[in-house]
JSON list of C-alpha atoms in Angstrom, two decimals:
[
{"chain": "N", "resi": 1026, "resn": "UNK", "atom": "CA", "xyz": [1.04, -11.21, 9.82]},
{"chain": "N", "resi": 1027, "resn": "UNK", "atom": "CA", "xyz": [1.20, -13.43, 13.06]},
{"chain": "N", "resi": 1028, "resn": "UNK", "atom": "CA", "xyz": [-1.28, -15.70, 14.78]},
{"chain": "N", "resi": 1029, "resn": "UNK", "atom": "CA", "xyz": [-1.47, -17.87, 17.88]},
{"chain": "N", "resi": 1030, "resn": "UNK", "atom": "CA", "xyz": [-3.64, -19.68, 19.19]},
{"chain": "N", "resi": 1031, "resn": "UNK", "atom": "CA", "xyz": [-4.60, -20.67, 22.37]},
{"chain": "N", "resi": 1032, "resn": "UNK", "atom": "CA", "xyz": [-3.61, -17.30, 23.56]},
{"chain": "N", "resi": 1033, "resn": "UNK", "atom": "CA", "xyz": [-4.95, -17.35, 27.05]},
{"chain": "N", "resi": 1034, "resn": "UNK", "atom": "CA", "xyz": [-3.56, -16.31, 30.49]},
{"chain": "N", "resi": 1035, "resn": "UNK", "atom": "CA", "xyz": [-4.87, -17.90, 34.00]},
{"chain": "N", "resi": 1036, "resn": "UNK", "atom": "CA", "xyz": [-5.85, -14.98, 35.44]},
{"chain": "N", "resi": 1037, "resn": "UNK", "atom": "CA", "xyz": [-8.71, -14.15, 32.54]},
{"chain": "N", "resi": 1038, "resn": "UNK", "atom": "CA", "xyz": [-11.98, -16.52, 33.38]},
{"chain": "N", "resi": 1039, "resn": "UNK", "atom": "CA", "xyz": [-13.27, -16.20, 30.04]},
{"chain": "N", "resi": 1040, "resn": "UNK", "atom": "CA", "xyz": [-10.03, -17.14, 28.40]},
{"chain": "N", "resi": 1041, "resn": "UNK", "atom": "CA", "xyz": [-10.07, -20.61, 30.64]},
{"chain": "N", "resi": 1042, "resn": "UNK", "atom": "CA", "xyz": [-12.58, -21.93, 28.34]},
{"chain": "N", "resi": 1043, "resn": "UNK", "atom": "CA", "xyz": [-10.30, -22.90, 25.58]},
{"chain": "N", "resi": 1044, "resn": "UNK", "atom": "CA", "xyz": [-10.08, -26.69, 26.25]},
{"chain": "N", "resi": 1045, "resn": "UNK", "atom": "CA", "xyz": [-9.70, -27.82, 22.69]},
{"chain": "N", "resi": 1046, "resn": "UNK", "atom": "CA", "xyz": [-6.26, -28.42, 21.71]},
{"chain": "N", "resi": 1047, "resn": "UNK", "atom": "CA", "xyz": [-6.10, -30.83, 19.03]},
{"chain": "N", "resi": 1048, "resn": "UNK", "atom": "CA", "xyz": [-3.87, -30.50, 16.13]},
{"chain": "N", "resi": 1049, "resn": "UNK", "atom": "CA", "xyz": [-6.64, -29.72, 13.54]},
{"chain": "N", "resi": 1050, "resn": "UNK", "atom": "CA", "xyz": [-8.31, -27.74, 16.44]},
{"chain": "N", "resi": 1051, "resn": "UNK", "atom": "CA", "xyz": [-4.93, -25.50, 16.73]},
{"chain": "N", "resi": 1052, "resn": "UNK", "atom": "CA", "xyz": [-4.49, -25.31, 13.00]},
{"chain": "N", "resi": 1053, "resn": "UNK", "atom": "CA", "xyz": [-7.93, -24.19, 11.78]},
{"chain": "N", "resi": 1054, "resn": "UNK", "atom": "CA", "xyz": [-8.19, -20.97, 14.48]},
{"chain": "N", "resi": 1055, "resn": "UNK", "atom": "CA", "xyz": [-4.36, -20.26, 13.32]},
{"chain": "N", "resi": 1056, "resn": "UNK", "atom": "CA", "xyz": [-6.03, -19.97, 10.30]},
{"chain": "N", "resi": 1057, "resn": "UNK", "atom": "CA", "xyz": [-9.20, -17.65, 11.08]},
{"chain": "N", "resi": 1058, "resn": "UNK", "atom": "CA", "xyz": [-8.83, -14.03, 10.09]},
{"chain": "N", "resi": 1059, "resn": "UNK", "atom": "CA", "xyz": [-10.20, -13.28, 13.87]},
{"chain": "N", "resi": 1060, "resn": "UNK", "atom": "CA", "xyz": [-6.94, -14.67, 14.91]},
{"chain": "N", "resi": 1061, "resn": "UNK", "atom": "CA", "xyz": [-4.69, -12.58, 13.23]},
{"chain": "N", "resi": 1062, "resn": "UNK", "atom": "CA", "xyz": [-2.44, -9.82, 14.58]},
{"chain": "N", "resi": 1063, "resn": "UNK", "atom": "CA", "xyz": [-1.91, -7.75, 11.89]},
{"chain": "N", "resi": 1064, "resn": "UNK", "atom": "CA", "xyz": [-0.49, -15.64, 7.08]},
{"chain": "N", "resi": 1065, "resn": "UNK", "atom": "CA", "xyz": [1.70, -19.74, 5.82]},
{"chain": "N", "resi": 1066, "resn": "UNK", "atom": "CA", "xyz": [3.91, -21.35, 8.14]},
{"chain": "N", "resi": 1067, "resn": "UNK", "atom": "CA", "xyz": [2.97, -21.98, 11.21]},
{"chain": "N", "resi": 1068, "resn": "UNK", "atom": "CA", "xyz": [4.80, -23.23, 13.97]},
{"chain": "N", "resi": 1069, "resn": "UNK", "atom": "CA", "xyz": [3.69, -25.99, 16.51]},
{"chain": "N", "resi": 1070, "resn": "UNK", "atom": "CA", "xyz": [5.09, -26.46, 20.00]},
{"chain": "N", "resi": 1071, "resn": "UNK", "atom": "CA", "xyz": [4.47, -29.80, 21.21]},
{"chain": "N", "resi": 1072, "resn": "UNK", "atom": "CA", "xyz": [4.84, -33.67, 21.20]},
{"chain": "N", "resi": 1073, "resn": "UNK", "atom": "CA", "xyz": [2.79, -33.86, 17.98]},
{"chain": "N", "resi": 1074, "resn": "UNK", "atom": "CA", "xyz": [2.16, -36.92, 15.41]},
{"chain": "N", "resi": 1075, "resn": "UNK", "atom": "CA", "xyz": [3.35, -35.91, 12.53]},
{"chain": "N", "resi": 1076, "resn": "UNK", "atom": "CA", "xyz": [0.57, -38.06, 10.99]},
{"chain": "N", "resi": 1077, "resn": "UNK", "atom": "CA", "xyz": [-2.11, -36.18, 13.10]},
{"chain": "N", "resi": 1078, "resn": "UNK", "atom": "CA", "xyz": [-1.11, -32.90, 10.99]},
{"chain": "N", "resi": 1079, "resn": "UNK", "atom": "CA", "xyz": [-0.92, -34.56, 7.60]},
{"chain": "N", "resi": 1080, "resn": "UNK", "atom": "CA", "xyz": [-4.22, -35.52, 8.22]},
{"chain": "N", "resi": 1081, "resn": "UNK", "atom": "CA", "xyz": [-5.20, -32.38, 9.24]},
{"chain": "N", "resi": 1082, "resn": "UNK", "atom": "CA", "xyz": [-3.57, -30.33, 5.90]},
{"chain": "N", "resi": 1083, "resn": "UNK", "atom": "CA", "xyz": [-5.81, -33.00, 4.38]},
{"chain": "N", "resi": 1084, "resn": "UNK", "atom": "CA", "xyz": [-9.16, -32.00, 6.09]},
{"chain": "N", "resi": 1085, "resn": "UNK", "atom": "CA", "xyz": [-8.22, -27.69, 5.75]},
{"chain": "N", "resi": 1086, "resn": "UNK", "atom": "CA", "xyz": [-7.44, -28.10, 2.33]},
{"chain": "N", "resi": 1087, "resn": "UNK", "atom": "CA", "xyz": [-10.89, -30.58, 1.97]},
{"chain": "N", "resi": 1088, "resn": "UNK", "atom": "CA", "xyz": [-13.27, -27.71, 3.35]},
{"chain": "N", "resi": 1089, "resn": "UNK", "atom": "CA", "xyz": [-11.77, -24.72, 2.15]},
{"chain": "N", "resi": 1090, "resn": "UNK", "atom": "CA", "xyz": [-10.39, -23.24, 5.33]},
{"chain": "N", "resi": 1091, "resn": "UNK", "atom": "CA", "xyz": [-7.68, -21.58, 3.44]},
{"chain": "N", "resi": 1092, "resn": "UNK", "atom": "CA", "xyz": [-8.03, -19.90, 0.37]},
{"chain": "N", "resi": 1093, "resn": "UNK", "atom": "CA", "xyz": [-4.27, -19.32, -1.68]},
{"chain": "N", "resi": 1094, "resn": "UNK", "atom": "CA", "xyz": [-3.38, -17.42, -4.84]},
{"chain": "N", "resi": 1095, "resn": "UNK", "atom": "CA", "xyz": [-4.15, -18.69, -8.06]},
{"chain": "N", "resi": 1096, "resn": "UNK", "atom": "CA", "xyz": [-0.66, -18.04, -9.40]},
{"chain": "N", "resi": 1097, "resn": "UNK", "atom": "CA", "xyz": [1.23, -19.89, -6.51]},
{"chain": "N", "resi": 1098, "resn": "UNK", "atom": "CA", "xyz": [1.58, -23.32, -4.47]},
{"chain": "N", "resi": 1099, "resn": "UNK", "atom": "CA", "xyz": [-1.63, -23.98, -2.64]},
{"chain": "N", "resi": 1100, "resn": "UNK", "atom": "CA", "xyz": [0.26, -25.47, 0.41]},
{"chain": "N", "resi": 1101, "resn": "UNK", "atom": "CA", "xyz": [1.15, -24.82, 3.85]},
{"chain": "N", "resi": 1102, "resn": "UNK", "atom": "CA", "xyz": [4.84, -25.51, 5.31]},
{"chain": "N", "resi": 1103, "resn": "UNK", "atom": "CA", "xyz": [4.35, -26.97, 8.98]},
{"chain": "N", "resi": 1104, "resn": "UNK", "atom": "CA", "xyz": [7.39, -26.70, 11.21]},
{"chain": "N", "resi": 1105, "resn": "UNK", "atom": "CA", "xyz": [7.12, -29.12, 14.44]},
{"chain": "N", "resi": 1106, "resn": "UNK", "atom": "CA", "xyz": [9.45, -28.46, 17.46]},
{"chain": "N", "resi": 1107, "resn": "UNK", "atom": "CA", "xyz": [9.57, -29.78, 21.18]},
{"chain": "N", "resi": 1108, "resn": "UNK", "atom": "CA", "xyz": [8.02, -28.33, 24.16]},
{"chain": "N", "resi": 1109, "resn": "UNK", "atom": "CA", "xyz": [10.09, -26.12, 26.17]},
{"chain": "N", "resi": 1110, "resn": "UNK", "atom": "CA", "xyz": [11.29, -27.60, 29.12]},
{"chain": "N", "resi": 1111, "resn": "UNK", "atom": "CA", "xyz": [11.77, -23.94, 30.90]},
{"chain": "N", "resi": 1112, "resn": "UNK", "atom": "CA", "xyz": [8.13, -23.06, 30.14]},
{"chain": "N", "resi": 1113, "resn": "UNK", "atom": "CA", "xyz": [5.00, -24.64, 31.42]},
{"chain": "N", "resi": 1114, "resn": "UNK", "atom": "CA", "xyz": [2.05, -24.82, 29.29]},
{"chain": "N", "resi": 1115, "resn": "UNK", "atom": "CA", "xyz": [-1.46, -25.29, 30.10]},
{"chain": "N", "resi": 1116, "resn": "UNK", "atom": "CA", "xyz": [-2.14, -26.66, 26.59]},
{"chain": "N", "resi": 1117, "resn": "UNK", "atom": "CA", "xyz": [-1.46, -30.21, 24.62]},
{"chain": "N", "resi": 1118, "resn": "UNK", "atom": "CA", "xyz": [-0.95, -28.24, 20.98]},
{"chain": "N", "resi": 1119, "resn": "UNK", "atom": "CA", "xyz": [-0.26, -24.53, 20.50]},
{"chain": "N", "resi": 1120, "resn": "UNK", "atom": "CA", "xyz": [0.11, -23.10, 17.48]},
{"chain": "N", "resi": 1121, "resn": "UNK", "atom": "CA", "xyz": [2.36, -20.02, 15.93]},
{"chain": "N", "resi": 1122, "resn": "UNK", "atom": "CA", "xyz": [1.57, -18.56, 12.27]},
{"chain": "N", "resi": 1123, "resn": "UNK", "atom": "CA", "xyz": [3.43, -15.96, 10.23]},
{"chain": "N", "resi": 1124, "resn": "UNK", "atom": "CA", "xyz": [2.37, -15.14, 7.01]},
{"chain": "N", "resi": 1125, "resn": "UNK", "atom": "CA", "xyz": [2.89, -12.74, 3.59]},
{"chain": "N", "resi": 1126, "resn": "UNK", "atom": "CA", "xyz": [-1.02, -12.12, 3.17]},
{"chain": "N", "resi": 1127, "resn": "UNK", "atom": "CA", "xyz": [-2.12, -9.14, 0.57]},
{"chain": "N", "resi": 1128, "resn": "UNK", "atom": "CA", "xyz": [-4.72, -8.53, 3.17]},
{"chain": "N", "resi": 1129, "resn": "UNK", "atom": "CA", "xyz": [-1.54, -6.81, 4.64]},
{"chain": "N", "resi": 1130, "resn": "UNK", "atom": "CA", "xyz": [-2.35, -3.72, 2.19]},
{"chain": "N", "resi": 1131, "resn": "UNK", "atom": "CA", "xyz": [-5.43, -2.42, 3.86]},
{"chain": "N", "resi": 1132, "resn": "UNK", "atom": "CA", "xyz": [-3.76, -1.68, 7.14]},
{"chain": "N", "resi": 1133, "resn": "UNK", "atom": "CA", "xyz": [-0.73, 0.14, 5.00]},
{"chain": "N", "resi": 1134, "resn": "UNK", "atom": "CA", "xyz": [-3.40, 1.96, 2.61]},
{"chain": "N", "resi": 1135, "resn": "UNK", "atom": "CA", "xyz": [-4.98, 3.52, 6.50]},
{"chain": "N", "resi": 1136, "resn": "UNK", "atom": "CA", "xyz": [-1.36, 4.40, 7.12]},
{"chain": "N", "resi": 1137, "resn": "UNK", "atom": "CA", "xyz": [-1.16, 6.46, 4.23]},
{"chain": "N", "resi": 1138, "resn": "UNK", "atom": "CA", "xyz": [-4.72, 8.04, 5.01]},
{"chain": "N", "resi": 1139, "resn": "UNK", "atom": "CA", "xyz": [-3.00, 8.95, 8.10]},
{"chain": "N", "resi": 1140, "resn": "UNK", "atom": "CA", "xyz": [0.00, 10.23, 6.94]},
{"chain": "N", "resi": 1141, "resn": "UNK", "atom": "CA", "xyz": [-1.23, 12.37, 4.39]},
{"chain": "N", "resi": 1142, "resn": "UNK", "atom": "CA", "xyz": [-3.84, 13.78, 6.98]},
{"chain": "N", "resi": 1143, "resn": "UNK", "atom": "CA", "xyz": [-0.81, 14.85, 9.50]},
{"chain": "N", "resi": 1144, "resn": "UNK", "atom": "CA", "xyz": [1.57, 15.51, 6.63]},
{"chain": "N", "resi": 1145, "resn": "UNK", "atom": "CA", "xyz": [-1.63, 18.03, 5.59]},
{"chain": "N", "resi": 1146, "resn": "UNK", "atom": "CA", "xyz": [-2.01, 19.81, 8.71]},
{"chain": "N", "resi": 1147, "resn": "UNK", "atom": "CA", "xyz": [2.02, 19.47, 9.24]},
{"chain": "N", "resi": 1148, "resn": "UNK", "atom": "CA", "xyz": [1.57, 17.56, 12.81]},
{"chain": "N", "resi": 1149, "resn": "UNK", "atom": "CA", "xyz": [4.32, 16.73, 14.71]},
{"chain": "N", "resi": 1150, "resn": "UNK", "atom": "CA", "xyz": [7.26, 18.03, 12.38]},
{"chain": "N", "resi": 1151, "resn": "UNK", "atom": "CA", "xyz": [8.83, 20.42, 14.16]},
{"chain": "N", "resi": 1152, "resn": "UNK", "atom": "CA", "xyz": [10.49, 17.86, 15.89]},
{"chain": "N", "resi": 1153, "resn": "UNK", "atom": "CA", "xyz": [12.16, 16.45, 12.59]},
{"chain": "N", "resi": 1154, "resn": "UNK", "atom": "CA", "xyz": [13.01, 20.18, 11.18]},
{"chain": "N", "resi": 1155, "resn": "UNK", "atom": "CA", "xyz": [15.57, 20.16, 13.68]},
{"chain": "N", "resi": 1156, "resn": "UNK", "atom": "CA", "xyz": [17.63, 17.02, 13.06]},
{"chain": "N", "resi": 1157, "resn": "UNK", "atom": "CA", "xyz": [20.12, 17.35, 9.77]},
{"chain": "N", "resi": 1158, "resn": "UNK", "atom": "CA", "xyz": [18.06, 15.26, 7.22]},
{"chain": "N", "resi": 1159, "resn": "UNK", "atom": "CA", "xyz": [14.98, 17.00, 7.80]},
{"chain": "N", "resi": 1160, "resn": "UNK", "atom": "CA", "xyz": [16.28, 20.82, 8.13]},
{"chain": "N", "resi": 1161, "resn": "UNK", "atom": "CA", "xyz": [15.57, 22.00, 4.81]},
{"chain": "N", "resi": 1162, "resn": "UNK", "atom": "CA", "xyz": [12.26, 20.08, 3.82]},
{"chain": "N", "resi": 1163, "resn": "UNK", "atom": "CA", "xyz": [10.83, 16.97, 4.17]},
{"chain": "N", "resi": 1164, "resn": "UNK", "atom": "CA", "xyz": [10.90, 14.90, 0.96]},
{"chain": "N", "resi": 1165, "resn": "UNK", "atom": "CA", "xyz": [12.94, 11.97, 2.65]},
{"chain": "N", "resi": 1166, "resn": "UNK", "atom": "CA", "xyz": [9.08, 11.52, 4.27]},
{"chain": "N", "resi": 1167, "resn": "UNK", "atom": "CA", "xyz": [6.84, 11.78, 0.87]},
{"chain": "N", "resi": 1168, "resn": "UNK", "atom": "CA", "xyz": [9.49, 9.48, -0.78]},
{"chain": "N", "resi": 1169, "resn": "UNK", "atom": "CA", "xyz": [8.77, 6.97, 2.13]},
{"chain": "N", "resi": 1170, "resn": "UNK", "atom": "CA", "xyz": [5.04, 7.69, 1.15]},
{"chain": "N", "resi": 1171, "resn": "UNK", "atom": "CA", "xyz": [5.58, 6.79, -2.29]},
{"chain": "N", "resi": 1172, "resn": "UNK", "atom": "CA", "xyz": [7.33, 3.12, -1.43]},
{"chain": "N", "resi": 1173, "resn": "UNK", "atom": "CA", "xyz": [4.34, 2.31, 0.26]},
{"chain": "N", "resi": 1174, "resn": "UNK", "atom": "CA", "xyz": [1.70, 3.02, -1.88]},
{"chain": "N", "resi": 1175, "resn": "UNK", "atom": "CA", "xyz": [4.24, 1.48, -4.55]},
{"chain": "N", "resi": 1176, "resn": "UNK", "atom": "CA", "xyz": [3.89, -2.15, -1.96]},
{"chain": "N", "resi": 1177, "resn": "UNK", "atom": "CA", "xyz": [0.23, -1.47, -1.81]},
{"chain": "N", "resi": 1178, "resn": "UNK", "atom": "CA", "xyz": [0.07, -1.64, -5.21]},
{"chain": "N", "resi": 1179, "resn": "UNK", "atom": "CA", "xyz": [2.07, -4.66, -5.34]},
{"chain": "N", "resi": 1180, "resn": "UNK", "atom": "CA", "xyz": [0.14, -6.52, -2.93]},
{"chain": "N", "resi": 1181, "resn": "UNK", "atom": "CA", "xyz": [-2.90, -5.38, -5.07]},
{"chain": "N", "resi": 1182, "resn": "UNK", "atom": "CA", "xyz": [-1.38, -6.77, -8.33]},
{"chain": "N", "resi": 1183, "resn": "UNK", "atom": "CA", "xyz": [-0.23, -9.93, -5.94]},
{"chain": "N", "resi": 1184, "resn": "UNK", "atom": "CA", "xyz": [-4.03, -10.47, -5.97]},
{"chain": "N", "resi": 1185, "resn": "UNK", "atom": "CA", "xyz": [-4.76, -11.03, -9.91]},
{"chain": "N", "resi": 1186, "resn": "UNK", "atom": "CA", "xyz": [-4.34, -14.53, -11.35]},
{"chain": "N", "resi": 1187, "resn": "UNK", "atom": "CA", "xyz": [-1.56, -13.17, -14.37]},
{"chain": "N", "resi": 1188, "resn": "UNK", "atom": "CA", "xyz": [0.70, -11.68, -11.62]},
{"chain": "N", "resi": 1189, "resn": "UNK", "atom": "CA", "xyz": [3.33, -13.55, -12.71]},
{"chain": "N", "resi": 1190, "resn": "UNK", "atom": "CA", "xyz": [2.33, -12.88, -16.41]},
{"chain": "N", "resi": 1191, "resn": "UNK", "atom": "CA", "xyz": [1.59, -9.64, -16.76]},
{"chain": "N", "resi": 1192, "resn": "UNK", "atom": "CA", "xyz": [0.98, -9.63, -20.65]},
{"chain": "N", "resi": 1193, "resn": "UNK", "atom": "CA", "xyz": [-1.33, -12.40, -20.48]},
{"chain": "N", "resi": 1194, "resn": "UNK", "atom": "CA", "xyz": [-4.31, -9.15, -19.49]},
{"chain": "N", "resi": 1195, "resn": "UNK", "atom": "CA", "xyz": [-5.95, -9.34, -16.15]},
{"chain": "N", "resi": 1196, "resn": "UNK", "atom": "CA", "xyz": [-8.89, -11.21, -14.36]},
{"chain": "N", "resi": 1197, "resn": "UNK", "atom": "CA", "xyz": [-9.17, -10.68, -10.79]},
{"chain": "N", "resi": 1198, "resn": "UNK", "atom": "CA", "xyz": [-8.28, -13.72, -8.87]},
{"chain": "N", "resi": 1199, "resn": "UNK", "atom": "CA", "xyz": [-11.29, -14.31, -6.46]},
{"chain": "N", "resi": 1200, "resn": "UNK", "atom": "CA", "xyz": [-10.33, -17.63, -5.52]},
{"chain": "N", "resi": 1201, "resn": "UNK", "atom": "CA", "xyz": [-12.61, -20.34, -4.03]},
{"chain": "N", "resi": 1202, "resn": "UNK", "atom": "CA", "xyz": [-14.31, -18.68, -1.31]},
{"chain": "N", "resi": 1203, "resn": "UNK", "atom": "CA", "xyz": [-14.62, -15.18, 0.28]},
{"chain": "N", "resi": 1204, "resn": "UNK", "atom": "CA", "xyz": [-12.79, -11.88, -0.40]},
{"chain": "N", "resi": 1205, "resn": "UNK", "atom": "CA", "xyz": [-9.44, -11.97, -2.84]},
{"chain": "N", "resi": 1206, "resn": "UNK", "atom": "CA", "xyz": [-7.81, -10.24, -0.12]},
{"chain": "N", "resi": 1207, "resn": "UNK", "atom": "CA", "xyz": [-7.93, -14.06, 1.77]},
{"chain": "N", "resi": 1208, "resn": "UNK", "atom": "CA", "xyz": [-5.56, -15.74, -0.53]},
{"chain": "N", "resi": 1209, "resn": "UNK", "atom": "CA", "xyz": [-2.56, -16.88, 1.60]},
{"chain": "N", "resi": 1210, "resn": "UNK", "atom": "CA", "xyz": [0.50, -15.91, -0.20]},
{"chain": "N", "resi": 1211, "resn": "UNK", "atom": "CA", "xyz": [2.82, -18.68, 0.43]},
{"chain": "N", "resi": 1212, "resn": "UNK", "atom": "CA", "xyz": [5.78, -18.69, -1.87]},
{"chain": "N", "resi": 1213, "resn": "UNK", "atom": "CA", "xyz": [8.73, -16.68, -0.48]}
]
């Protein structure tokens, strides 16, 4: 998943109003589910104090901003780089965030809704019976199916608090605040 923040163009009035760029500022909306594209290390483009975002790890992780899973490092990684000299920006601090979040498997379990509703009605696969891998059937398609409802399932188990012990029996990880699906999944 990918964030940014502030995404705003000059030629939108309503987008104009983002004024705030602190560091904190940047880093909280990187973290708001609103901001996110489809969750941690996010990037920062500017002449930033590294001491500003130490101390601004220290007020996310303070009031809860980010929830993480149980069975993992609760931290974020923080890569600072320079301003482009080729690009002018409107904004003291932007921010750029990509992320392994197992909130990920609710947009993959509608693509498998999807899939098995054209698969169902056979939509669009004429096209494919007449290419060489698809000529005979399509099983190259329900195998692709099955890998993704096997990740879904992964990110699912990614969720529970023995993931990483799987004999130890499971209690759903809720975490410290809102919806299990939150947890940032930050090991890689």
């Amino acid at each position: 998943m990918t964030s940014y923040t502030p995404f705003t163009g000059n030629n939108v009035e309503q987008a104009k109003t983002v004024r705030k760029t602190t560091v904190l500022d940047v880093m909280r909306r990187l973290l708001q589910p609103k901001n996110r594209m489809v969750s941690t290390v996010p990037g920062k483009k500017s002449d930033v104090d590294p001491t500003d975002v130490h101390k601004s790890l220290l007020r996310i992780r303070e009031r809860r901003l980010a929830t993480f899973i149980p069975w993992g490092p609760a931290s974020i990684q923080v890569a600072l780089t320079k301003k482009s000299p080729y690009i002018e920006q409107n904004h003291r601090v932007s921010g750029l965030m990509l992320a392994n979040h197992t909130s990920i498997a609710t947009l993959f379990k509608r693509i498998v809704r999807q899939y098995d509703g054209m698969r169902k009605r056979n939509a669009f696969v004429e096209g494919y019976k007449k290419t060489a891998p698809f000529a005979e059937n399509l099983d190259e398609f329900d195998e692709a199916r099955e890998v993704v409802t096997d990740l879904i399932a992964e990110y699912e188990a990614a969720e529970d608090a023995n993931y990483l012990n799987p004999d130890a029996g499971g209690t759903e990880a809720t975490g410290s605040a809102g919806d299990p699906r939150d947890h940032e999944a930050t090991r890689q």
